[in-house]
XYZ file of C-alpha atoms in Angstrom:
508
model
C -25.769 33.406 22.027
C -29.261 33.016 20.744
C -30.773 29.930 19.142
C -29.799 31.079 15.735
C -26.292 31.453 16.371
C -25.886 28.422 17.449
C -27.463 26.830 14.940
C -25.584 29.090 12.294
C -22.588 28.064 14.201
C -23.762 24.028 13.753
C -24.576 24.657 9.964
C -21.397 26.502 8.765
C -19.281 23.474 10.914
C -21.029 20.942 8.855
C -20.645 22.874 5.519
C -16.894 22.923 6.200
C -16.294 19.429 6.139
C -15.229 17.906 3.222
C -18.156 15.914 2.656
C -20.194 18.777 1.529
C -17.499 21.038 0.422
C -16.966 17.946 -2.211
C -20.449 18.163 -3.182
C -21.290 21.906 -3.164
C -18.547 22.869 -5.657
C -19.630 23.767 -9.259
C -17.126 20.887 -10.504
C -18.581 18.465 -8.118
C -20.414 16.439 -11.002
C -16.837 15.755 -12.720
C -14.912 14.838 -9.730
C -17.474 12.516 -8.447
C -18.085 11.091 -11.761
C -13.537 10.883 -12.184
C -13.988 8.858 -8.683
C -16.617 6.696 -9.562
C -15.363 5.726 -12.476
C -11.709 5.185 -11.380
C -12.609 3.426 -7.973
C -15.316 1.241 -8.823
C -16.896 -1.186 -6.056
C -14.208 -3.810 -6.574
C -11.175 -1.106 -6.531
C -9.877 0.557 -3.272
C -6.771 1.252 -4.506
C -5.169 2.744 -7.707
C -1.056 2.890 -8.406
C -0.389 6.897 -8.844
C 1.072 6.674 -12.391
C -2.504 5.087 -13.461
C -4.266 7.182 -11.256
C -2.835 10.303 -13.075
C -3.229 9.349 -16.378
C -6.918 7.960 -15.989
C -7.688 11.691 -14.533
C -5.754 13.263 -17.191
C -8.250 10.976 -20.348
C -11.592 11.187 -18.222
C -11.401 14.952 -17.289
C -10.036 15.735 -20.917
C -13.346 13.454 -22.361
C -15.689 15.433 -20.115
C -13.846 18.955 -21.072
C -14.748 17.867 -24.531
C -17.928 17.454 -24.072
C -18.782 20.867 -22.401
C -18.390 19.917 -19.076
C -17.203 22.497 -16.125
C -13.574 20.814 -15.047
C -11.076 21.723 -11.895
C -8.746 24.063 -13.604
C -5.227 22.367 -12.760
C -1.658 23.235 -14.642
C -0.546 22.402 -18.026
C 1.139 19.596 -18.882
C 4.725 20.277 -20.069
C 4.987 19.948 -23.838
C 0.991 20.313 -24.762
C -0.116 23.305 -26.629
C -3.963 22.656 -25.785
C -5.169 23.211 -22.482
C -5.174 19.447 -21.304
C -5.621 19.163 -17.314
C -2.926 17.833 -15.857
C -3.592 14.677 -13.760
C -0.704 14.879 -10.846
C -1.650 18.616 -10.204
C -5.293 17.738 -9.868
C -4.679 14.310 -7.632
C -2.255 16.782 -4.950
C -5.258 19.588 -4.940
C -7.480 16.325 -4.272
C -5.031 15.123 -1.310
C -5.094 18.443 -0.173
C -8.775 18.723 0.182
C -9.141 15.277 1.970
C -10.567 13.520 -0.798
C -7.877 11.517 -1.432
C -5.200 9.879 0.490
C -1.808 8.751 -0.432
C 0.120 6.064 0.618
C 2.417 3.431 -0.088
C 1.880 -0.280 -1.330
C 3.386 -3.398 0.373
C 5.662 -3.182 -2.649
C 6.823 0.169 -1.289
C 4.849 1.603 -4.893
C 2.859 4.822 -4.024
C -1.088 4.449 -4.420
C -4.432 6.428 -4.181
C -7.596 5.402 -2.244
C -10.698 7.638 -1.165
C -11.133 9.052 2.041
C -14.015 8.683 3.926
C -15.675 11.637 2.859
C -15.336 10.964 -0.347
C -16.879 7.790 0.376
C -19.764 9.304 2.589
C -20.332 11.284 -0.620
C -20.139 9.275 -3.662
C -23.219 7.220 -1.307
C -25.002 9.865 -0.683
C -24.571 10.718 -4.729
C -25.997 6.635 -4.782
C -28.673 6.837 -2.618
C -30.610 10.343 -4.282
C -29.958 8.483 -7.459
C -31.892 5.668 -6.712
C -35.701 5.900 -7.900
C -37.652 4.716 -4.858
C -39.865 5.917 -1.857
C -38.319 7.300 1.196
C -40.850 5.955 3.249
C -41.979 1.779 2.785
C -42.955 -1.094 4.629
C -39.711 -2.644 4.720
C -37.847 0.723 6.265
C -40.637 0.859 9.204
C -40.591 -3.218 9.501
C -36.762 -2.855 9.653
C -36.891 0.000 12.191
C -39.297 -1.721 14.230
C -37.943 -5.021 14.439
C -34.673 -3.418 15.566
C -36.369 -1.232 18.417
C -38.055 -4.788 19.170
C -34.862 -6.552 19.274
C -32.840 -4.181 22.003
C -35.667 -3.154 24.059
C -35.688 -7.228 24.461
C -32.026 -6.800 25.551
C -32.130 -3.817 27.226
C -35.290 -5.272 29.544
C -34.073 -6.117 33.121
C -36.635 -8.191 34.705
C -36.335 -11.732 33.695
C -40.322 -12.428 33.816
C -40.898 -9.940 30.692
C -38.069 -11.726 29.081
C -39.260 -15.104 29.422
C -43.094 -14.175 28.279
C -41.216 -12.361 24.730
C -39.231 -15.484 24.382
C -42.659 -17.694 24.913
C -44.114 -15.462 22.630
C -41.443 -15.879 19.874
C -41.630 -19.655 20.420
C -45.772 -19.911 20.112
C -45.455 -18.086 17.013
C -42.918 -19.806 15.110
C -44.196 -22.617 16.683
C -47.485 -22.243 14.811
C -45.866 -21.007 11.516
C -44.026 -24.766 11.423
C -47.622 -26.271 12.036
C -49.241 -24.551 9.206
C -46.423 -25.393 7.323
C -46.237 -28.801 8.156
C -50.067 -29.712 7.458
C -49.841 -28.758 3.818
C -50.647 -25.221 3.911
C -48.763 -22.691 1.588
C -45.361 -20.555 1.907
C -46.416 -17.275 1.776
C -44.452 -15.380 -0.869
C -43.491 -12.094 -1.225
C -44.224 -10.314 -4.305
C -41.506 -8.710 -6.793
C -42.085 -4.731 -5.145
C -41.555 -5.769 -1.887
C -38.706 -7.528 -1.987
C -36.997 -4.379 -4.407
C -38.068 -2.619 -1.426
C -36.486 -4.738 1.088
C -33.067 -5.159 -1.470
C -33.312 -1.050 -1.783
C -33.054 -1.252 1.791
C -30.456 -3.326 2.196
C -28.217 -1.601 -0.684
C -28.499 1.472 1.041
C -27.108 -0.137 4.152
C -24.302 -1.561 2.142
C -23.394 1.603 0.459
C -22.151 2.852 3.718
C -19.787 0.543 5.071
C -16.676 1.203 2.917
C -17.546 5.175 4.320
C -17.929 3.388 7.966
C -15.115 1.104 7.252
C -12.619 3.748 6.095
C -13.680 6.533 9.203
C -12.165 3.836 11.427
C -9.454 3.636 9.764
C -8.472 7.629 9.971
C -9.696 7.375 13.409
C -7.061 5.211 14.052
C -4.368 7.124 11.879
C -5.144 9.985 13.678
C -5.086 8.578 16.805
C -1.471 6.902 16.309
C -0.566 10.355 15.225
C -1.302 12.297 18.448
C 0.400 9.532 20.015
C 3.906 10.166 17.566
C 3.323 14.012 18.165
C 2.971 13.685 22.025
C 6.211 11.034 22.048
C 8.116 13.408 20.231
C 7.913 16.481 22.333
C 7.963 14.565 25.404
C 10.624 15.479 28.390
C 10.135 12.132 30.592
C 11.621 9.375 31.128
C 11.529 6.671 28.368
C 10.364 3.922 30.523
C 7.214 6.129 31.839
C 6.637 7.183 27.991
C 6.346 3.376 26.917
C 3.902 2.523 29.696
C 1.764 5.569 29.000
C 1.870 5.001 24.815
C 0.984 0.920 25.690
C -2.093 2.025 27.876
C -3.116 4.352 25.311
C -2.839 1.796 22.784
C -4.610 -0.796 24.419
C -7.501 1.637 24.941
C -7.278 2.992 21.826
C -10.537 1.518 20.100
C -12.139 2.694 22.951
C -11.442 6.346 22.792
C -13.577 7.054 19.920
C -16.698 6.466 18.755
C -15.535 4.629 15.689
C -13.297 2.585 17.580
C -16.234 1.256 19.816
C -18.491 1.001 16.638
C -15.809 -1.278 15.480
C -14.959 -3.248 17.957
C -18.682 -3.874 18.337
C -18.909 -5.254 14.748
C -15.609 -6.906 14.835
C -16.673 -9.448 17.138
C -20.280 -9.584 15.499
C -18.110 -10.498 12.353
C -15.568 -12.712 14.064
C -18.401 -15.175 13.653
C -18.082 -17.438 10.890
C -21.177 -19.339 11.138
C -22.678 -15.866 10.715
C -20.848 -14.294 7.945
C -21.604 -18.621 6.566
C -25.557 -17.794 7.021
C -25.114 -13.932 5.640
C -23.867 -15.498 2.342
C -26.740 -18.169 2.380
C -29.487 -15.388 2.914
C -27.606 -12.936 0.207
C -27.750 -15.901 -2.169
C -31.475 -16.665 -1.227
C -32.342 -13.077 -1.840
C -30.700 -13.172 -5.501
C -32.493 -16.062 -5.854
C -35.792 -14.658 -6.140
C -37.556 -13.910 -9.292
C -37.412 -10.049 -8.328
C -33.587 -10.279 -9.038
C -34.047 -11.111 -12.498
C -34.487 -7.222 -12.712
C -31.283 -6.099 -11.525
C -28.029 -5.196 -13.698
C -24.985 -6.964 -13.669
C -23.235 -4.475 -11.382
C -25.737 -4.633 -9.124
C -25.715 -8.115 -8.562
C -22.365 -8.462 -8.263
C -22.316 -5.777 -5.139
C -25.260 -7.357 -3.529
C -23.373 -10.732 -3.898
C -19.931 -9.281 -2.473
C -21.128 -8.386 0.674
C -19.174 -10.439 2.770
C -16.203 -9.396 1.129
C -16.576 -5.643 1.639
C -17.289 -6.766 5.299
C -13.804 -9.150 5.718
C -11.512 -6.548 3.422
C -13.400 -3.576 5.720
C -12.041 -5.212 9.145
C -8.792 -6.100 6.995
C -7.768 -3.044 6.356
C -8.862 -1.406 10.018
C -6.653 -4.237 11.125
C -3.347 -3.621 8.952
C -3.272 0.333 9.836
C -3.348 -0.659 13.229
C -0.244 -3.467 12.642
C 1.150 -0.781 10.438
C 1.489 2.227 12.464
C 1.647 0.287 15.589
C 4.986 -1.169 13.926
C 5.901 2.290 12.841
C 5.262 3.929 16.500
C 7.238 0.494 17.723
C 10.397 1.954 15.511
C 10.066 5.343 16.296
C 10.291 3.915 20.508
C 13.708 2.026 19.489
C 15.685 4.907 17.732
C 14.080 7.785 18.908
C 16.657 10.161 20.463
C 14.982 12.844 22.268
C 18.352 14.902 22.502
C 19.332 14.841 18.940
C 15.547 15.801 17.873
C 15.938 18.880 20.350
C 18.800 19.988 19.090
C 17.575 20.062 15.690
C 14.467 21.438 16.366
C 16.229 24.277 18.629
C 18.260 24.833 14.735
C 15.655 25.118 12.906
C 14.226 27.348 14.981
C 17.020 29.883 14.924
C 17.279 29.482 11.045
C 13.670 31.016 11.073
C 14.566 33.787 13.551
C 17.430 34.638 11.339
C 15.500 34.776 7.914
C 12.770 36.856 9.796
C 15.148 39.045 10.877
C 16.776 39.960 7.585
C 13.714 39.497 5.872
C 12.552 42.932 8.026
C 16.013 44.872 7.400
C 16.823 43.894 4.076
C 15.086 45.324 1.203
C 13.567 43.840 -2.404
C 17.174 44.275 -4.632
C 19.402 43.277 -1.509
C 21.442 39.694 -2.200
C 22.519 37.730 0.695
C 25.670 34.944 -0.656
C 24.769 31.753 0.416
C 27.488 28.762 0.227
C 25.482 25.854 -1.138
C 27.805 23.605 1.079
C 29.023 24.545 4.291
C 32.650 25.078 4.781
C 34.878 22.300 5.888
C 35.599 21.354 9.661
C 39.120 22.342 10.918
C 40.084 19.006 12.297
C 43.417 18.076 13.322
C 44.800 14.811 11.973
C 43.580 11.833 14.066
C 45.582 8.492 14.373
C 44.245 6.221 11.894
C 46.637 3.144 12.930
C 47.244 2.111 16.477
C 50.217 0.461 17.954
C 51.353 -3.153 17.061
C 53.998 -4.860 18.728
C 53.884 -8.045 16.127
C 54.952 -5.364 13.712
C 57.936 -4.233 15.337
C 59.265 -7.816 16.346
C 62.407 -9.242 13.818
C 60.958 -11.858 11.651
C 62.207 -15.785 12.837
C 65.668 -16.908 10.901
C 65.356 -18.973 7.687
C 65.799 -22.412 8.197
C 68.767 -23.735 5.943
C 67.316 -26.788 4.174
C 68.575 -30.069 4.983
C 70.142 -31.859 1.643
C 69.772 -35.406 3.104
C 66.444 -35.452 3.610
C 65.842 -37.280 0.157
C 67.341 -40.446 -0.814
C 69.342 -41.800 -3.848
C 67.375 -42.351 -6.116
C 68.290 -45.362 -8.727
C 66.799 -46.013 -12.225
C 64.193 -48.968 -10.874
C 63.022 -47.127 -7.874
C 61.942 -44.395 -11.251
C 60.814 -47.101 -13.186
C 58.329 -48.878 -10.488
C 56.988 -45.078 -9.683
C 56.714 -44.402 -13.362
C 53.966 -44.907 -15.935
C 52.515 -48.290 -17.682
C 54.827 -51.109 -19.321
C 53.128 -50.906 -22.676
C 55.852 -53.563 -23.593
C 55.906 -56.528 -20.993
C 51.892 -55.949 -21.423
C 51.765 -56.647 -24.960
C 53.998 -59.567 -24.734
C 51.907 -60.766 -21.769
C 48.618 -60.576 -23.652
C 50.267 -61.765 -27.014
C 51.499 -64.690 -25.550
C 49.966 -65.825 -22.412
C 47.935 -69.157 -21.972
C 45.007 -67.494 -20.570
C 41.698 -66.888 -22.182
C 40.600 -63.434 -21.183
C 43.054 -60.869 -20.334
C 42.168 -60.272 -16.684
C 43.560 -63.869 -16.473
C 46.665 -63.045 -18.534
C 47.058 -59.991 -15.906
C 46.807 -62.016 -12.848
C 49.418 -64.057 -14.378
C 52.285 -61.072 -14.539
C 54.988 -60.997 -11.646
C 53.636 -58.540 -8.770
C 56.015 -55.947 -9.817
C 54.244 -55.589 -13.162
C 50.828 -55.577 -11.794
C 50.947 -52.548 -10.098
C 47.915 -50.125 -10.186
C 49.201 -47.957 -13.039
C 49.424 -51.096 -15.656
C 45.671 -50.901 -15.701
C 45.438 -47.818 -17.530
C 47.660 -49.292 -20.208
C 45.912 -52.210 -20.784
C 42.851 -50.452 -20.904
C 44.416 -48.632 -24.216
C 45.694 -52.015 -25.041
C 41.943 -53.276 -25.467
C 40.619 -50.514 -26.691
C 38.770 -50.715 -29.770
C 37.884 -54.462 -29.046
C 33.988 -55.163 -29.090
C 33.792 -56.898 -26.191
C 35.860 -54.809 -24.140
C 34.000 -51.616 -24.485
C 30.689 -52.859 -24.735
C 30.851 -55.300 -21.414
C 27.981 -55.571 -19.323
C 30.124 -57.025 -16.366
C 33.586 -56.252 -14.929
C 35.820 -58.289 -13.327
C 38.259 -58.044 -10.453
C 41.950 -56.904 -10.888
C 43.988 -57.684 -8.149
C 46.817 -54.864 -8.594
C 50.325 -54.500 -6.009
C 51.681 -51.294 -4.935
C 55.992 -50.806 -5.036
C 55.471 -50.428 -1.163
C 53.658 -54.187 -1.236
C 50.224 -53.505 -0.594
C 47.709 -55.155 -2.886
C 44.350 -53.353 -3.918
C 41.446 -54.554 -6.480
C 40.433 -52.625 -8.966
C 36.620 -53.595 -11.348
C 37.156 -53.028 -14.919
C 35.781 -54.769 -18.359
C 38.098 -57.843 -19.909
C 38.466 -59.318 -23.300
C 38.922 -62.525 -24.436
C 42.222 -64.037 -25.615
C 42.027 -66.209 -28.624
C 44.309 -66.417 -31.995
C 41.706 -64.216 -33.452
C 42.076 -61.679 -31.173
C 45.363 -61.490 -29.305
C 47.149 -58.466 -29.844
C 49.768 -58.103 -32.655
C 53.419 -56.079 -31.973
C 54.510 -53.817 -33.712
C 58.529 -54.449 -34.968
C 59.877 -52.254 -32.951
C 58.645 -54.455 -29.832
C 59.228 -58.081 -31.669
C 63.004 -56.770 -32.193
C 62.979 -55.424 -28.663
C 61.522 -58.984 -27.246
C 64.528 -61.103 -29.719
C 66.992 -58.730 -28.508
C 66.184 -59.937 -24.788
């Protein structure tokens, strides 16, 4: 091949790639403008159902207005010709502009791909109105052919005499500084330069960020794809998928990029000083030119940095986790099997695909017919139910005792009566005094509750701040004490019987 082959060979590769198919379309000016406006700087991802209806309004504003739009279907129900937004976001997918995934919520979601990042900065950086050559591109190019051909030098006598040199000349910098002498600022143009410069470095990372990221997805991929088809043993499958994964930033370019920056960033007394200098550079009078937006990327810097490595780091978790699940139920047999029917559906529908012809109908059961299976035993054998149940037991009629009218009487309720009486005419002044005074028999736990409705309604009963003790006998014997409010006993107060209990009390 001749040097123009291979160059036409290079070109048309790089035309192919989504990138600049993206970009060379004649609708390239409304999709970049949909993804600009949908993903702004501080949005990575979008839920679908917004995602299709903010298509759906922006590419139906710029249709409007004369714009050249992706022709996508109809929406069902619309007699206009308005785009419809879940059409156009699946063509997108398909052309590896967009990707989508699921949330931690388990909602789906949109984000850009990395071309479409690569090309939305690119779109950024022709925008911008400045010079493709300055002083603070060369000074920055310099300084970093300066800075590695320091590290790269091997003999330790050159490297002491740069690092003298370094030292003399800040050295006399602090000097002039310290005798009075002035800071030397750096006008408004130069520093847009240098922030130009900057920006443009800035625009790339979420492209950089996001490569990694399908570098890694693809990676794990190969990785599922090579498990599933192969024949080994299981045990010499997990050691070979762990070596891969540990070496798995190191297989690709982005994965060494990253690892490089990862533990440049891992640095927090860096990232600390990165947000000082940001905040510095903002500072300047220069800035007092720059929009809103502008600012506000400048300033989030380290974020798009931390949420960059974030992400790299939860795809790896993720589809590590994934390719962790797929080791524990993967069934190598069962996946043959199916594959090997599959397979044989396709052979058949090729085959009467090439004998059959346009009008011929082929009946196909939607279900498939039933298994012939012989009744199984759905109960196994028991010898605890076959066994006679144990004889009744005839009760024994003995086991209670007679039962007389007092043995009722001291297990029955309260002795309204003999507590009336007690409290009517008793030479006590408070009626926890008139109770102690009762025979034991009539003290027994159960009087308490009558009592209690023989005081009720009395002031001081109800309202008592204390309670005193009442010392109560069980019929078995057994004393117990109870705390509950008393009253006091006067002529005043004492409670009056009814006539039915004063003719009860003569008749005794």
């Amino acid at each position: 091949m001749t040097d123009v082959d291979l160059e036409f060979a290079r070109v048309r590769a790089v035309l192919d790639r989504p990138t600049l198919r993206l970009m060379s379309r004649p609708t390239s000016a409304t999709v970049l403008a949909v993804f600009r406006t949908v993903f702004d700087r501080d949005v990575q991802y979008v839920p679908a159902d917004r995602m299709h209806l903010q298509v759906e309004e922006h590419v139906a504003r710029l249709q409007a207005a004369g714009a050249r739009v992706p022709a996508s279907e109809q929406n069902e129900g619309d007699d206009e010709a308005r785009p419809n937004g879940r059409a156009l976001c699946r063509e997108w997918v398909a052309a590896q502009w967009l990707v989508r995934s699921n949330s931690p919520d388990g909602d789906e979601q949109y984000s850009l791909t990395s071309h479409a990042l690569e090309a939305l900065s690119l779109v950024d950086a022709l925008s911008a109105d400045r010079a493709l050559i300055s002083e603070s591109r060369l000074a920055m190019i310099v300084d970093a052919v300066h800075r590695w051909a320091a590290r790269a030098e091997p003999d330790p006598d050159v490297q002491i005499r740069r690092i003298d040199a370094q030292i003399a000349e800040l050295q006399a910098e602090r000097e002039r500084l310290e005798h009075g002498d002035d800071v030397v600022a750096v006008d408004d143009d130069r520093m847009r330069d240098g922030y130009t410069n900057i920006s443009d470095l800035i625009r790339q990372l979420p492209s950089d960020f996001k490569r990694v990221e399908e570098a890694v997805a693809t990676m794990h991929r190969s990785i599922v794809e090579d498990f599933r088809q192969e024949v080994r043993p299981i045990g010499e499958i997990l050691d070979d998928y762990l070596a891969r994964t540990d070496n798995l930033m190191e297989a690709t370019p982005e994965g060494r990029a990253f690892e490089g920056a990862f533990e440049l960033l891992r640095d927090d007394a860096l990232l600390l000083r990165l947000r000082d200098d940001i905040a510095t550079i903002l500072a300047h009078p220069f800035a007092q030119g720059l929009g809103a937006g502008e600012r506000r990327a400048f300033r989030n810097t380290v974020t798009i940095l931390r949420q960059g490595i974030e992400d790299v780091l939860a795809q790896r978790r993720q589809l590590t986790a994934t390719l962790r699940d797929q080791i524990v139920a993967h069934d190598v047999v069962r996946d043959r099997e199916l594959d090997a029917v599959l397979r044989s559906i396709n052979r058949g529908l090729a085959t009467l695909m090439d004998q059959g012809g346009a009008r011929d109908r082929i009946p196909l059961p939607l279900l498939p017919a039933a298994a012939e299976v012989g009744t199984l035993r759905e109960r196994f054998y028991d010898p605890d139910a076959e066994s006679v149940p144990l004889p009744i037991e005839e009760p024994d009629d003995d086991v209670f005792e007679d039962l007389d009218v007092e043995m009722l009487r001291k297990h029955g309720g309260p002795l309204l009566t003999e507590l009336r009486a007690a409290l009517r005419f008793a030479e006590a002044d408070s009626s926890v005094d008139a109770f102690h005074g009762l025979p034991p028999e009539q003290r027994r736990p159960v009087e308490l509750f009558g009592l209690a409705h023989l005081l009720t309604g009395r002031d001081d009963f109800e309202s008592a701040a204390h309670v005193a003790e009442h010392r109560t006998v069980r019929p078995d014997g057994t004393t117990i004490t109870f705390h509950m409010p008393t009253a006091a006993l006067d002529d005043e107060h004492r409670p009056v019987g009814d006539t039915h209990d004063e003719n009860a009390q003569e008749a005794r």
